[in-house]
Amino acid sequence: MKISLNWLGRYVDLDGEHQSPEKLAEQLALCGGLEVDEIHRPGLAFEKVVTGVILEKLKHPSADRLSVCQVSTGHGVVHQIVCGAKNHNQGDKVVVALPGAILPGNFQIKKTTIRGVDSCGMLCSSSELGLNSGSSPELADGILILPSDAAIGTEYADYLGVRDVIFEVKVTPNRSDCLSHFGLAREIAVLTGRICEFPVESFLLDEQSCRSQIKVIVTDHQRCLRYSGICILGVQVGPSPAWLRQSLEAVGLKSVNNVVDATNFVMLELGQPLHSFDISKINGKVEVGSSQKGEKFETLDGTILELTGDELVIRDDNAPIALAGVVGGKNSGINENTTDLFIESALFSSASVRRTSRRFGIETDASYRFSRGVDPEGVLLALNHCSQMIQKIAGGRILREAYDIYSQPIKKPTIELDNAFVNQKIGFEISPVETLAILRRIGCEINDGEVISGQDGNDELPGRFCVKPPSYRWDLRIPEDLVEEVARLKGYPFIPETLSWLKNPPKSHHPEYDLRKRWVNMATGQGFRQTIHYSFVSSQDQNEFLGNLEFLNQCGIIDSHSAVTIKNPLSEAQNVMRLSLGWGLFTTAIHNDRFGQKSGEIFEVGETFSHQVRMTNDSDSVTDPFNEALLLGLCVWGSPIDLWNQKMPPAVYRIKSALENMVRQSQLGQLHFQSIPNDQLAGFLHPQQATLLSCLGTPVGYLGTLHPVVCERYKLRVDCAIAEVNLYKLNKILTRKMVPISKFPVMQRDLAFVMPLELPVGEVVAEIQRVAGNSLREVCVFDVYQGEGLALGSRSVGFRMKFQNLEKTLTDTEIQKVQDEIVSFLAQKFSISLRS
Amino acid sequence: MLKNQLSALRKEAEEKMISAQSVTQLYELKVQFLGKNGTLSTLMKGMATLSKEIRPEFGKLANEVKGALEQLYELQSVKLKDREIQQGLQANKMDLTLPGPYCSKGSRHPIQIVMDEIVEILSRIGFSVRSGPLIERDHYNFEALNIPKDHPARDMQDTFYIQDPLSPREYVLRTHTSPVQIRTLETEKPPLRILVPGAVFRRDSDISHSPHFHQIEGLLVDTKVSMSDLRGTIAYFVKAFLGSEMKTRFRPSFFPFTEPSAEVDCSCPMCNQMGCRVCGQTGWVEIGGCGLVHPQVFANVKLDPKDWQGLAFGFGIERMAMIKFGIDNIRLFSENDLRFLEQFHL
């Protein structure tokens, strides 16, 4: 909201604040809770406009109607200016716009030559300065002659005293009382201890009664809490006087005509929205009540709305003429031909106005104020003030017996406040006298019966008071609200810093936090960089990328096929919640590859979302119909430049090592890598380089190289692999228990088998582990050979086995026995034999 | 006679061992003289032919020789090994200006770093982490936090709504971490001190706003909690997080779920309050909001506001990271550009 300091000055003495508005702004923020986002100084509109004196006036050599003036603007500076006016003479004090000045209407003053004579500026008339229009036409025609005692060389803004300061104030939703100049002046008065007054001017009422002109009824008292209105007959609609135009323009409002400007001015002045109807366009009576479903309504600016039956409207006998508190109707608005006005000043229910405003997406200054709450006791003041103002600037007769339908006057709440409670809540000793003084300062009434002075007139007051906040402070309802008022006006800096609650013992973190943190740390330890992606993605991108969702289901990444949709996305690129981390990681790989990072190792630990599979239309109140899974996603692309002593394995193996390390670090057990039938594979994975991850029989994720077709589609021309693991599922399976350490020696045996290429080595390893049982501590693949000496289509795989027993030293015979068993079982199961 | 042979052997062995040029050569000498079938053993076998009188004397002498030679062997062996090592050094020269093998460097995301650090700092004074869903019921996100429908406070947080025609309830992407306050108070008994780090969503996107960002929120519930406790908690946190010389100040503000409410500013860490671009020449930067828990919030979770009081505070993680690391564009956090990420090594 824009606030003009000059305007504020009508109600509160702001002497000196114009020079350093920053100080006032800080006070508003620190004690008022009203942030001043920006400070403008529009007095700069008169930049390069100064006062001067005409030293010499000569006729223009080649134009009879023009004169050539030598004008001094002080400090020995003289300008030659060609002027077309007639009313000026040598020795007159004038207003000079120098080259570079920009006058109202974006009129730029430049150095020019007029009929062969140089002219460096302009002598200004009042209208050129945007000052008046009400004064006599002769005066408006000629240039402005200042009194002879005017100082020359003064900037005109200073001469006029119009140097204004505009605050852009952020008002929190609770402080609707500050949504006006008077309201803010009142708050400044509270903060600075100044006096704030609203100048009430009296005016004469006509003999005729409003009731004879128009009939007003309210049929919905729930939503229309108070409705007042007055008739003004015989007004002359026309342009507003300069001061009014300037006041409105200074705070960003366009001047329309004197009547509309007056209602807007009073709204910005008192915070009470007003609306003016043209009486001649009202058919029959005015009724405040509910709209009818399907009824059409055309707003002032020509938008046609279809009403739902839920809106509060003002209607005449035929149709709605205004959406209550939101916007007026085209059918009843005033124009230059209007002579008779009905001015409305009302109090509509906040919720109702807000609902209507949201429904049609129309937010007006009026709806903004109504939805935050206006002062129920300010309704009539605003109406009277506005009538008086209209009469002053547009003429007309104000009829007597204004309407004021206020069937259930809003009662001010009474808040019982215990000073001990104030002290306890603030954590700081404030005397009852001080508490009372602060509450009175903000306009609260204190029930006198409750405050009894102690004997001898000392400061001893009883600790409890009954407090009635002023009607404009909707936000003061409970004792805590008053605690805040006392605390902020006493000053937050006075509150000491304590930690009195440390006596209670702490509890442990939510397991999900520990889980997340552990995996972030482990993945970081494996040399992966953490990334964080938006939780929402484009549904089209996601579907195109993931392809067959059944695969993600099979490997435990998602529980259902349907993504969660956002009703009001910012754009189509972010319209569903992500089902997997894969797409985000892939886009980051592409982004980085494009920007020259030709290889990288990244991960994300984050949530994914899916709809729960639902039987029917159940309305189970306990559970929510969404699954949020916590996933670990890993992505590796490219190969760091091959160093002099090293060759990098393919991306997919680099992820595999990291995954296995992490699972081992968690003391979780072992990941199993199961091959997937081609027809079940997701489209984004390479059919020959993908595997399902499982742990103790439960699928927990997948690992694979990106499909070359997908990479090509996005021009990623390096090796890229992705893995995802469902951390909730994995965590459920795995235990973190210490395994005892054997103190007996380790015996190592190597066996090499010749086997067909198609036989996955992992299956052989699993079989070796099964057959060897407990005394096999570890088995690893130490050699894979294919080529000379072996049949085509076969390879030799060397396994290194470490045997160790918890209770004893194993003998050669015992180990030989296990070894023989392994050889015979493998021969049986896979038809493979030792390499000779 | 044997005696002479013995001393001759000693002399020969000593000379040869001293002049041995390598560990291998020395070892061969050891075998030659001291081995099972070595010269000394052979000589000692001849002892049987000696008379009973001189046998012990000879035996003693022979053992002396054996001992001396063994000692010499050890001495020479160490000397020769050392010499060989010294000679080998030159041959095994490595150019350590060549790079070591590739080793990828892991790093946490700056958001994670800040979040972890804040959790760590507040864990020290007994706050423990709680979590909740990101797709949240309208009830938990708004109603239970004293933000009814058609309340202007809803304008403060532009909300993403979730499409779910089957559900009787309205769901949103949570706009703040505060719904976890309610969820926790419904399931755990006070007194408690909890911390909620996590993602939040608002329908807003420009240079300083991201539609998906992160917050951390603290809630403390006890029998008596005051504004001074709130100030103490925040001051402790700011000092621990940004440095012990940091100052904090409170400004009155409005949040529907706290009363009184305040915005928290800390002294600008960039310019030491001299005035800079980050603080807009004010010397203060806004870091979050806080307040005492509104009694209506307690009533909403069926706790008697007469028995329980609380304090709550919340910070934007992105904002904290921007202040802490001097980052000026919020988009960097979601772009995941390695050139950005690799600057965070912690």
CSV table of N, CA, C and O in Angstrom, one decimal, chain B residues 10-27 29 32-33 72-73 75-77 79-80 83:
chain,number,residue,atom,x,y,z
B,10,ARG,N,87.9,-69.4,12.0
B,10,ARG,CA,87.3,-68.2,12.4
B,10,ARG,C,87.9,-67.0,11.6
B,10,ARG,O,87.1,-66.1,11.2
B,11,LYS,N,89.2,-67.1,11.4
B,11,LYS,CA,89.8,-66.0,10.7
B,11,LYS,C,89.3,-65.9,9.3
B,11,LYS,O,88.9,-64.8,8.9
B,12,GLU,N,89.2,-67.0,8.7
B,12,GLU,CA,88.7,-67.0,7.3
B,12,GLU,C,87.3,-66.5,7.2
B,12,GLU,O,87.0,-65.7,6.3
B,13,ALA,N,86.5,-67.1,8.1
B,13,ALA,CA,85.0,-66.7,8.0
B,13,ALA,C,84.9,-65.2,8.3
B,13,ALA,O,84.1,-64.5,7.6
B,14,GLU,N,85.6,-64.7,9.3
B,14,GLU,CA,85.4,-63.3,9.6
B,14,GLU,C,85.9,-62.4,8.4
B,14,GLU,O,85.2,-61.5,8.1
B,15,GLU,N,87.0,-62.8,7.8
B,15,GLU,CA,87.4,-62.0,6.7
B,15,GLU,C,86.4,-62.0,5.6
B,15,GLU,O,86.1,-60.9,5.0
B,16,LYS,N,86.0,-63.2,5.2
B,16,LYS,CA,85.0,-63.3,4.1
B,16,LYS,C,83.7,-62.5,4.4
B,16,LYS,O,83.1,-61.9,3.5
B,17,MET,N,83.2,-62.7,5.6
B,17,MET,CA,81.9,-62.1,5.9
B,17,MET,C,82.0,-60.5,5.9
B,17,MET,O,81.1,-59.9,5.4
B,18,ILE,N,83.2,-60.0,6.4
B,18,ILE,CA,83.4,-58.6,6.4
B,18,ILE,C,83.5,-58.1,4.9
B,18,ILE,O,82.9,-57.0,4.6
B,19,SER,N,84.0,-58.9,4.0
B,19,SER,CA,84.2,-58.4,2.7
B,19,SER,C,83.0,-58.8,1.8
B,19,SER,O,83.0,-58.5,0.6
B,20,ALA,N,82.0,-59.4,2.3
B,20,ALA,CA,80.8,-59.8,1.5
B,20,ALA,C,80.2,-58.6,0.9
B,20,ALA,O,80.1,-57.6,1.6
B,21,GLN,N,79.7,-58.7,-0.3
B,21,GLN,CA,79.2,-57.5,-1.0
B,21,GLN,C,77.7,-57.5,-1.1
B,21,GLN,O,77.1,-56.5,-1.5
B,22,SER,N,77.0,-58.6,-0.8
B,22,SER,CA,75.5,-58.6,-0.9
B,22,SER,C,75.0,-59.5,0.2
B,22,SER,O,75.7,-60.3,0.8
B,23,VAL,N,73.7,-59.3,0.5
B,23,VAL,CA,73.0,-60.1,1.5
B,23,VAL,C,73.0,-61.5,1.1
B,23,VAL,O,73.3,-62.4,1.9
B,24,THR,N,72.9,-61.8,-0.2
B,24,THR,CA,72.9,-63.2,-0.7
B,24,THR,C,74.3,-63.8,-0.5
B,24,THR,O,74.3,-65.0,0.1
B,25,GLN,N,75.3,-63.1,-0.8
B,25,GLN,CA,76.6,-63.6,-0.6
B,25,GLN,C,76.9,-63.9,0.8
B,25,GLN,O,77.4,-64.9,1.2
B,26,LEU,N,76.4,-63.0,1.7
B,26,LEU,CA,76.6,-63.1,3.1
B,26,LEU,C,75.9,-64.4,3.6
B,26,LEU,O,76.4,-65.2,4.4
B,27,TYR,N,74.7,-64.6,3.1
B,27,TYR,CA,73.9,-65.7,3.5
B,27,TYR,C,74.6,-67.0,3.1
B,27,TYR,O,74.7,-68.0,3.8
B,29,LEU,N,77.7,-67.5,2.8
B,29,LEU,CA,78.9,-67.7,3.7
B,29,LEU,C,78.4,-68.2,5.1
B,29,LEU,O,79.0,-69.1,5.7
B,32,GLN,N,77.9,-71.8,4.4
B,32,GLN,CA,79.2,-72.4,4.3
B,32,GLN,C,79.8,-72.7,5.6
B,32,GLN,O,80.3,-73.8,5.9
B,33,PHE,N,79.8,-71.7,6.5
B,33,PHE,CA,80.5,-71.9,7.8
B,33,PHE,C,79.6,-72.3,8.9
B,33,PHE,O,80.1,-73.1,9.7
B,72,LEU,N,78.5,-61.6,14.2
B,72,LEU,CA,79.1,-60.9,13.0
B,72,LEU,C,78.1,-60.9,11.9
B,72,LEU,O,77.9,-59.9,11.2
B,73,TYR,N,77.5,-62.1,11.7
B,73,TYR,CA,76.6,-62.3,10.6
B,73,TYR,C,75.4,-61.3,10.7
B,73,TYR,O,75.1,-60.5,9.8
B,75,LEU,N,75.3,-58.5,12.3
B,75,LEU,CA,75.8,-57.1,12.2
B,75,LEU,C,76.0,-56.8,10.7
B,75,LEU,O,75.5,-55.8,10.2
B,76,GLN,N,76.6,-57.7,10.0
B,76,GLN,CA,76.9,-57.5,8.6
B,76,GLN,C,75.6,-57.5,7.8
B,76,GLN,O,75.5,-56.7,6.8
B,77,SER,N,74.7,-58.4,8.1
B,77,SER,CA,73.5,-58.5,7.4
B,77,SER,C,72.7,-57.2,7.5
B,77,SER,O,72.2,-56.7,6.4
B,79,LYS,N,73.9,-54.3,8.0
B,79,LYS,CA,74.7,-53.3,7.3
B,79,LYS,C,74.5,-53.4,5.7
B,79,LYS,O,74.2,-52.4,5.0
B,80,LEU,N,74.5,-54.7,5.3
B,80,LEU,CA,74.3,-54.9,3.8
B,80,LEU,C,72.9,-54.5,3.3
B,80,LEU,O,72.7,-53.9,2.3
B,83,ARG,N,72.5,-51.0,3.0
B,83,ARG,CA,73.2,-50.5,1.8
B,83,ARG,C,72.4,-50.8,0.5
B,83,ARG,O,72.3,-49.9,-0.3
